[in-house]
Amino acid sequence: MTPSSFRTTALVTGASAGLGHEFARQLAAQGHDLVLVARNASRLAETAEDLGRRYGITAEVLPADLTDDDDVAAVVERLKDARRPVGMLVNNAGIGLLHNFEDNHVGEEKSHLKLHAETAMVLTHAALEGMLERGEGRIINVASVAAFLPRGTYSAAKAWLVSFSRWANMAYRRRGIKVTAVCPGFTHTEFHDRMGMDKSVAPAWTWLRAERVVREGLADNASGKAVSIPSKRYKVVAAVARVVPARLMAGPARKPR
């Protein structure tokens, strides 16, 4: 750990479970103080207490539903607080929709798009203000290898996030800001359980562990990479997707279990 990164405060969204929890854990292990954001206040409090005790860091809790404008505004306010600067932002909060586009309520689709694209953009904009003044900062946008595949509105939203991250990394790298889109494939977290997906449809070899995804994502961000695709298997998937016709890469329609 470099002297400039020691005790930097990292704000992590979706921090109560899954990849967000693992980002918080690994950042705490590196010595970062934390601002933990998620809807579940009780789980956030448990996470903050646990990480503070284990790693001797300060973990602040900020309950928020990031599809709600008022809650997003509260997180923006925290990111812009010059008295308590945030040196790293991890836009991790996300949801999945089980059914095909035509079967989902348009309200669900709007919330889905807002969380993955609009909220990530708004929080990035807020974080950049202080980072640019200080001349350093790190931003991770958790996307998905689905961004490279024609797989409905989830893929479309994540493709936007990858494109945005690539541009932001080019635009702000010379000013000390590193921006990375982390693009995992299937990962053992609560994400697929919450959306009701039958996880047995994906072969065992396709599943990654959260620890690996976060470790590789943090390392790629630290080195200044615009896109991080954890594991060789998913690097191959992304590479193949660039040359194979889209109709061959489209997945089967998902059905409830």
mmCIF file of C-alpha atoms in Angstrom:
data_model
loop_
_atom_site.group_PDB
_atom_site.id
_atom_site.type_symbol
_atom_site.label_atom_id
_atom_site.label_comp_id
_atom_site.label_asym_id
_atom_site.label_seq_id
_atom_site.Cartn_x
_atom_site.Cartn_y
_atom_site.Cartn_z
ATOM 1 C CA MET A 1 0.000 0.000 0.000
ATOM 2 C CA THR A 2 1.327 3.415 -0.945
ATOM 3 C CA PRO A 3 1.415 6.252 1.602
ATOM 4 C CA SER A 4 -1.148 8.266 -0.372
ATOM 5 C CA SER A 5 -3.670 5.413 -0.277
ATOM 6 C CA PHE A 6 -3.341 4.700 3.448
ATOM 7 C CA ARG A 7 -6.510 5.510 5.396
ATOM 8 C CA THR A 8 -8.233 6.788 2.277
ATOM 9 C CA THR A 9 -12.004 6.575 2.663
ATOM 10 C CA ALA A 10 -13.800 4.330 0.175
ATOM 11 C CA LEU A 11 -17.548 4.550 -0.428
ATOM 12 C CA VAL A 12 -19.049 1.226 -1.510
ATOM 13 C CA THR A 13 -22.634 0.822 -2.717
ATOM 14 C CA GLY A 14 -24.477 -2.453 -2.312
ATOM 15 C CA ALA A 15 -22.105 -3.140 0.579
ATOM 16 C CA SER A 16 -24.343 -5.365 2.703
ATOM 17 C CA ALA A 17 -23.892 -8.528 0.621
ATOM 18 C CA GLY A 18 -22.169 -10.151 -2.342
ATOM 19 C CA LEU A 19 -19.461 -8.351 -4.263
ATOM 20 C CA GLY A 20 -20.115 -5.121 -2.385
ATOM 21 C CA HIS A 21 -19.468 -6.815 0.940
ATOM 22 C CA GLU A 22 -16.291 -8.376 -0.451
ATOM 23 C CA PHE A 23 -15.091 -5.032 -1.831
ATOM 24 C CA ALA A 24 -15.641 -3.538 1.620
ATOM 25 C CA ARG A 25 -13.790 -6.398 3.314
ATOM 26 C CA GLN A 26 -10.758 -6.279 1.031
ATOM 27 C CA LEU A 27 -10.552 -2.488 1.173
ATOM 28 C CA ALA A 28 -10.764 -2.610 4.965
ATOM 29 C CA ALA A 29 -7.971 -5.199 4.971
ATOM 30 C CA GLN A 30 -5.866 -2.734 2.942
ATOM 31 C CA GLY A 31 -6.434 -0.073 5.612
ATOM 32 C CA HIS A 32 -9.151 2.021 4.000
ATOM 33 C CA ASP A 33 -11.885 3.614 6.070
ATOM 34 C CA LEU A 34 -15.343 2.961 4.628
ATOM 35 C CA VAL A 35 -18.718 4.476 3.898
ATOM 36 C CA LEU A 36 -21.107 1.570 3.441
ATOM 37 C CA VAL A 37 -24.251 2.143 1.370
ATOM 38 C CA ALA A 38 -27.176 -0.260 0.891
ATOM 39 C CA ARG A 39 -30.887 -0.555 1.599
ATOM 40 C CA ASN A 40 -30.588 -2.990 4.522
ATOM 41 C CA ALA A 41 -29.625 -0.831 7.504
ATOM 42 C CA SER A 42 -29.279 -3.701 9.966
ATOM 43 C CA ARG A 43 -26.957 -5.705 7.713
ATOM 44 C CA LEU A 44 -24.917 -2.569 7.045
ATOM 45 C CA ALA A 45 -24.526 -1.987 10.777
ATOM 46 C CA GLU A 46 -23.407 -5.597 11.291
ATOM 47 C CA THR A 47 -20.906 -5.288 8.438
ATOM 48 C CA ALA A 48 -19.533 -1.992 9.763
ATOM 49 C CA GLU A 49 -19.090 -3.396 13.264
ATOM 50 C CA ASP A 50 -17.424 -6.573 11.982
ATOM 51 C CA LEU A 51 -14.978 -4.819 9.641
ATOM 52 C CA GLY A 52 -14.124 -2.168 12.206
ATOM 53 C CA ARG A 53 -13.338 -4.815 14.802
ATOM 54 C CA ARG A 54 -11.350 -7.061 12.456
ATOM 55 C CA TYR A 55 -9.289 -4.432 10.658
ATOM 56 C CA GLY A 56 -9.217 -1.417 12.955
ATOM 57 C CA ILE A 57 -10.789 0.920 10.434
ATOM 58 C CA THR A 58 -13.706 3.336 10.687
ATOM 59 C CA ALA A 59 -16.852 2.177 8.882
ATOM 60 C CA GLU A 60 -19.690 4.671 8.432
ATOM 61 C CA VAL A 61 -23.202 3.439 7.596
ATOM 62 C CA LEU A 62 -25.419 5.231 5.064
ATOM 63 C CA PRO A 63 -28.674 3.341 4.365
ATOM 64 C CA ALA A 64 -30.070 4.277 0.943
ATOM 65 C CA ASP A 65 -32.239 2.940 -1.858
ATOM 66 C CA LEU A 66 -30.308 4.005 -4.935
ATOM 67 C CA THR A 67 -33.382 3.932 -7.149
ATOM 68 C CA ASP A 68 -34.870 6.727 -5.000
ATOM 69 C CA ASP A 69 -33.890 10.301 -5.909
ATOM 70 C CA ASP A 70 -33.838 11.557 -2.320
ATOM 71 C CA ASP A 71 -31.632 8.689 -1.158
ATOM 72 C CA VAL A 72 -29.278 9.193 -4.102
ATOM 73 C CA ALA A 73 -29.081 12.879 -3.167
ATOM 74 C CA ALA A 74 -27.996 11.894 0.363
ATOM 75 C CA VAL A 75 -25.125 9.819 -1.028
ATOM 76 C CA VAL A 76 -24.161 12.663 -3.385
ATOM 77 C CA GLU A 77 -24.028 15.004 -0.389
ATOM 78 C CA ARG A 78 -21.706 12.599 1.436
ATOM 79 C CA LEU A 79 -19.432 12.288 -1.597
ATOM 80 C CA LYS A 80 -19.177 16.084 -1.859
ATOM 81 C CA ASP A 81 -18.399 16.640 1.831
ATOM 82 C CA ALA A 82 -14.955 18.260 1.659
ATOM 83 C CA ARG A 83 -14.487 17.848 5.405
ATOM 84 C CA ARG A 84 -14.635 14.060 5.012
ATOM 85 C CA PRO A 85 -13.136 13.373 1.587
ATOM 86 C CA VAL A 86 -13.881 10.148 -0.259
ATOM 87 C CA GLY A 87 -10.862 8.968 -2.213
ATOM 88 C CA MET A 88 -12.431 5.882 -3.761
ATOM 89 C CA LEU A 89 -15.905 5.086 -5.077
ATOM 90 C CA VAL A 90 -17.166 1.583 -5.820
ATOM 91 C CA ASN A 91 -20.450 1.652 -7.761
ATOM 92 C CA ASN A 92 -21.497 -1.911 -7.066
ATOM 93 C CA ALA A 93 -25.238 -1.823 -6.266
ATOM 94 C CA GLY A 94 -27.237 -3.783 -8.804
ATOM 95 C CA ILE A 95 -30.312 -5.895 -9.436
ATOM 96 C CA GLY A 96 -31.324 -8.472 -12.002
ATOM 97 C CA LEU A 97 -34.663 -9.109 -13.711
ATOM 98 C CA LEU A 98 -35.616 -12.742 -14.193
ATOM 99 C CA HIS A 99 -38.069 -12.522 -17.057
ATOM 100 C CA ASN A 100 -37.823 -11.429 -20.669
ATOM 101 C CA PHE A 101 -38.180 -7.723 -21.463
ATOM 102 C CA GLU A 102 -41.766 -7.953 -22.701
ATOM 103 C CA ASP A 103 -42.840 -9.766 -19.512
ATOM 104 C CA ASN A 104 -41.340 -7.254 -17.082
ATOM 105 C CA HIS A 105 -43.303 -4.254 -15.842
ATOM 106 C CA VAL A 106 -41.876 -1.108 -17.399
ATOM 107 C CA GLY A 107 -41.502 0.351 -13.895
ATOM 108 C CA GLU A 108 -39.133 -2.479 -13.000
ATOM 109 C CA GLU A 109 -37.169 -1.845 -16.178
ATOM 110 C CA LYS A 110 -36.900 1.887 -15.391
ATOM 111 C CA SER A 111 -35.610 1.209 -11.865
ATOM 112 C CA HIS A 112 -33.178 -1.373 -13.261
ATOM 113 C CA LEU A 113 -31.767 1.111 -15.792
ATOM 114 C CA LYS A 114 -31.660 3.930 -13.240
ATOM 115 C CA LEU A 115 -29.648 1.887 -10.748
ATOM 116 C CA HIS A 116 -27.113 0.490 -13.204
ATOM 117 C CA ALA A 117 -26.570 3.555 -15.374
ATOM 118 C CA GLU A 118 -28.040 6.824 -14.084
ATOM 119 C CA THR A 119 -27.167 6.364 -10.402
ATOM 120 C CA ALA A 120 -23.630 5.208 -11.206
ATOM 121 C CA MET A 121 -23.191 8.279 -13.417
ATOM 122 C CA VAL A 122 -24.579 10.663 -10.778
ATOM 123 C CA LEU A 123 -22.363 9.268 -8.017
ATOM 124 C CA THR A 124 -19.308 9.317 -10.271
ATOM 125 C CA HIS A 125 -19.976 12.962 -11.107
ATOM 126 C CA ALA A 126 -20.250 13.797 -7.400
ATOM 127 C CA ALA A 127 -17.082 11.921 -6.455
ATOM 128 C CA LEU A 128 -15.025 13.523 -9.235
ATOM 129 C CA GLU A 129 -15.474 17.013 -7.795
ATOM 130 C CA GLY A 130 -13.262 16.388 -4.778
ATOM 131 C CA MET A 131 -10.976 13.919 -6.521
ATOM 132 C CA LEU A 132 -10.064 16.423 -9.220
ATOM 133 C CA GLU A 133 -9.384 19.110 -6.627
ATOM 134 C CA ARG A 134 -7.028 16.753 -4.791
ATOM 135 C CA GLY A 135 -5.473 15.398 -7.986
ATOM 136 C CA GLU A 136 -6.077 11.731 -7.148
ATOM 137 C CA GLY A 137 -8.885 9.224 -6.831
ATOM 138 C CA ARG A 138 -10.133 5.794 -7.819
ATOM 139 C CA ILE A 139 -13.533 4.749 -9.190
ATOM 140 C CA ILE A 140 -14.727 1.212 -9.833
ATOM 141 C CA ASN A 141 -17.964 0.566 -11.709
ATOM 142 C CA VAL A 142 -19.095 -3.025 -11.334
ATOM 143 C CA ALA A 143 -20.381 -4.038 -14.754
ATOM 144 C CA SER A 144 -20.544 -7.578 -16.149
ATOM 145 C CA VAL A 145 -19.175 -9.744 -18.922
ATOM 146 C CA ALA A 146 -22.797 -9.583 -20.110
ATOM 147 C CA ALA A 147 -21.877 -6.108 -21.398
ATOM 148 C CA PHE A 148 -20.204 -7.848 -24.346
ATOM 149 C CA LEU A 149 -23.191 -10.092 -25.093
ATOM 150 C CA PRO A 150 -26.687 -9.434 -26.514
ATOM 151 C CA ARG A 151 -28.617 -10.406 -23.382
ATOM 152 C CA GLY A 152 -31.465 -7.920 -22.899
ATOM 153 C CA THR A 153 -31.581 -4.734 -20.880
ATOM 154 C CA TYR A 154 -29.103 -5.975 -18.261
ATOM 155 C CA SER A 155 -26.466 -6.343 -20.965
ATOM 156 C CA ALA A 156 -27.445 -2.979 -22.445
ATOM 157 C CA ALA A 157 -27.114 -1.175 -19.102
ATOM 158 C CA LYS A 158 -23.777 -2.810 -18.361
ATOM 159 C CA ALA A 159 -22.518 -2.015 -21.871
ATOM 160 C CA TRP A 160 -23.277 1.646 -21.158
ATOM 161 C CA LEU A 161 -21.341 1.405 -17.903
ATOM 162 C CA VAL A 162 -18.321 -0.141 -19.631
ATOM 163 C CA SER A 163 -18.317 2.530 -22.345
ATOM 164 C CA PHE A 164 -18.688 5.290 -19.746
ATOM 165 C CA SER A 165 -15.831 3.872 -17.674
ATOM 166 C CA ARG A 166 -13.528 3.578 -20.676
ATOM 167 C CA TRP A 167 -14.152 7.189 -21.580
ATOM 168 C CA ALA A 168 -13.784 8.437 -17.989
ATOM 169 C CA ASN A 169 -10.494 6.604 -17.529
ATOM 170 C CA MET A 170 -9.102 8.258 -20.675
ATOM 171 C CA ALA A 171 -10.509 11.660 -19.773
ATOM 172 C CA TYR A 172 -9.300 11.808 -16.164
ATOM 173 C CA ARG A 173 -6.268 9.498 -15.945
ATOM 174 C CA ARG A 174 -3.816 12.362 -16.567
ATOM 175 C CA ARG A 175 -5.485 14.264 -13.729
ATOM 176 C CA GLY A 176 -4.856 11.468 -11.247
ATOM 177 C CA ILE A 177 -8.186 9.600 -11.455
ATOM 178 C CA LYS A 178 -8.336 5.897 -12.318
ATOM 179 C CA VAL A 179 -11.699 4.570 -13.514
ATOM 180 C CA THR A 180 -12.319 0.863 -14.113
ATOM 181 C CA ALA A 181 -15.312 -1.206 -15.192
ATOM 182 C CA VAL A 182 -15.058 -4.604 -13.494
ATOM 183 C CA CYS A 183 -16.806 -7.230 -15.624
ATOM 184 C CA PRO A 184 -17.266 -10.569 -13.860
ATOM 185 C CA GLY A 185 -19.185 -13.522 -15.162
ATOM 186 C CA PHE A 186 -21.342 -15.762 -12.961
ATOM 187 C CA THR A 187 -20.205 -15.240 -9.365
ATOM 188 C CA HIS A 188 -21.205 -17.015 -6.157
ATOM 189 C CA THR A 189 -23.193 -14.288 -4.350
ATOM 190 C CA GLU A 190 -26.820 -13.661 -3.405
ATOM 191 C CA PHE A 191 -27.446 -11.809 -6.682
ATOM 192 C CA HIS A 192 -28.924 -14.691 -8.664
ATOM 193 C CA ASP A 193 -30.842 -16.042 -5.671
ATOM 194 C CA ARG A 194 -32.573 -12.702 -5.136
ATOM 195 C CA MET A 195 -33.741 -12.582 -8.756
ATOM 196 C CA GLY A 196 -35.033 -16.173 -8.557
ATOM 197 C CA MET A 197 -32.691 -17.644 -11.178
ATOM 198 C CA ASP A 198 -32.163 -21.405 -11.354
ATOM 199 C CA LYS A 199 -28.375 -21.416 -10.900
ATOM 200 C CA SER A 200 -28.099 -25.006 -12.139
ATOM 201 C CA VAL A 201 -28.525 -23.781 -15.736
ATOM 202 C CA ALA A 202 -24.931 -22.507 -15.624
ATOM 203 C CA PRO A 203 -22.197 -25.197 -15.554
ATOM 204 C CA ALA A 204 -19.996 -25.367 -12.459
ATOM 205 C CA TRP A 205 -16.917 -24.169 -14.368
ATOM 206 C CA THR A 206 -18.585 -20.848 -15.182
ATOM 207 C CA TRP A 207 -18.866 -19.765 -11.547
ATOM 208 C CA LEU A 208 -16.305 -17.469 -9.927
ATOM 209 C CA ARG A 209 -15.740 -16.669 -6.282
ATOM 210 C CA ALA A 210 -16.310 -13.119 -5.073
ATOM 211 C CA GLU A 211 -12.862 -12.963 -3.468
ATOM 212 C CA ARG A 212 -11.177 -13.485 -6.832
ATOM 213 C CA VAL A 213 -13.386 -11.024 -8.710
ATOM 214 C CA VAL A 214 -12.707 -8.270 -6.190
ATOM 215 C CA ARG A 215 -8.994 -9.014 -5.838
ATOM 216 C CA GLU A 216 -8.425 -8.863 -9.595
ATOM 217 C CA GLY A 217 -10.714 -5.856 -10.002
ATOM 218 C CA LEU A 218 -8.886 -3.849 -7.343
ATOM 219 C CA ALA A 219 -5.502 -4.770 -8.817
ATOM 220 C CA ASP A 220 -6.563 -3.769 -12.334
ATOM 221 C CA ASN A 221 -7.961 -0.475 -11.053
ATOM 222 C CA ALA A 222 -4.756 0.259 -9.143
ATOM 223 C CA SER A 223 -2.778 -0.328 -12.344
ATOM 224 C CA GLY A 224 -5.024 2.025 -14.311
ATOM 225 C CA LYS A 225 -6.873 -0.444 -16.529
ATOM 226 C CA ALA A 226 -10.171 0.820 -17.930
ATOM 227 C CA VAL A 227 -11.742 -2.647 -18.099
ATOM 228 C CA SER A 228 -11.145 -5.600 -15.792
ATOM 229 C CA ILE A 229 -12.415 -9.060 -16.758
ATOM 230 C CA PRO A 230 -11.599 -11.464 -13.922
ATOM 231 C CA SER A 231 -10.382 -14.938 -14.951
ATOM 232 C CA LYS A 232 -9.006 -16.210 -18.240
ATOM 233 C CA ARG A 233 -12.242 -18.033 -19.064
ATOM 234 C CA TYR A 234 -14.247 -14.820 -19.179
ATOM 235 C CA LYS A 235 -11.510 -12.936 -21.011
ATOM 236 C CA VAL A 236 -11.958 -15.587 -23.714
ATOM 237 C CA VAL A 237 -15.757 -15.117 -23.658
ATOM 238 C CA ALA A 238 -15.376 -11.360 -24.159
ATOM 239 C CA ALA A 239 -12.845 -11.854 -26.950
ATOM 240 C CA VAL A 240 -15.041 -14.380 -28.768
ATOM 241 C CA ALA A 241 -18.049 -12.086 -28.444
ATOM 242 C CA ARG A 242 -16.224 -9.432 -30.484
ATOM 243 C CA VAL A 243 -15.974 -11.688 -33.550
ATOM 244 C CA VAL A 244 -18.861 -14.167 -33.343
ATOM 245 C CA PRO A 245 -22.274 -13.121 -34.780
ATOM 246 C CA ALA A 246 -24.565 -11.726 -32.100
ATOM 247 C CA ARG A 247 -27.280 -14.303 -32.791
ATOM 248 C CA LEU A 248 -24.880 -17.058 -31.701
ATOM 249 C CA MET A 249 -24.008 -15.292 -28.423
ATOM 250 C CA ALA A 250 -27.577 -14.526 -27.339
ATOM 251 C CA GLY A 251 -28.617 -16.596 -24.349
ATOM 252 C CA PRO A 252 -31.820 -18.605 -23.948
ATOM 253 C CA ALA A 253 -34.877 -16.936 -22.451
ATOM 254 C CA ARG A 254 -34.819 -17.209 -18.673
ATOM 255 C CA LYS A 255 -37.676 -18.949 -16.903
ATOM 256 C CA PRO A 256 -38.588 -18.916 -13.199
ATOM 257 C CA ARG A 257 -37.458 -21.869 -11.159
#
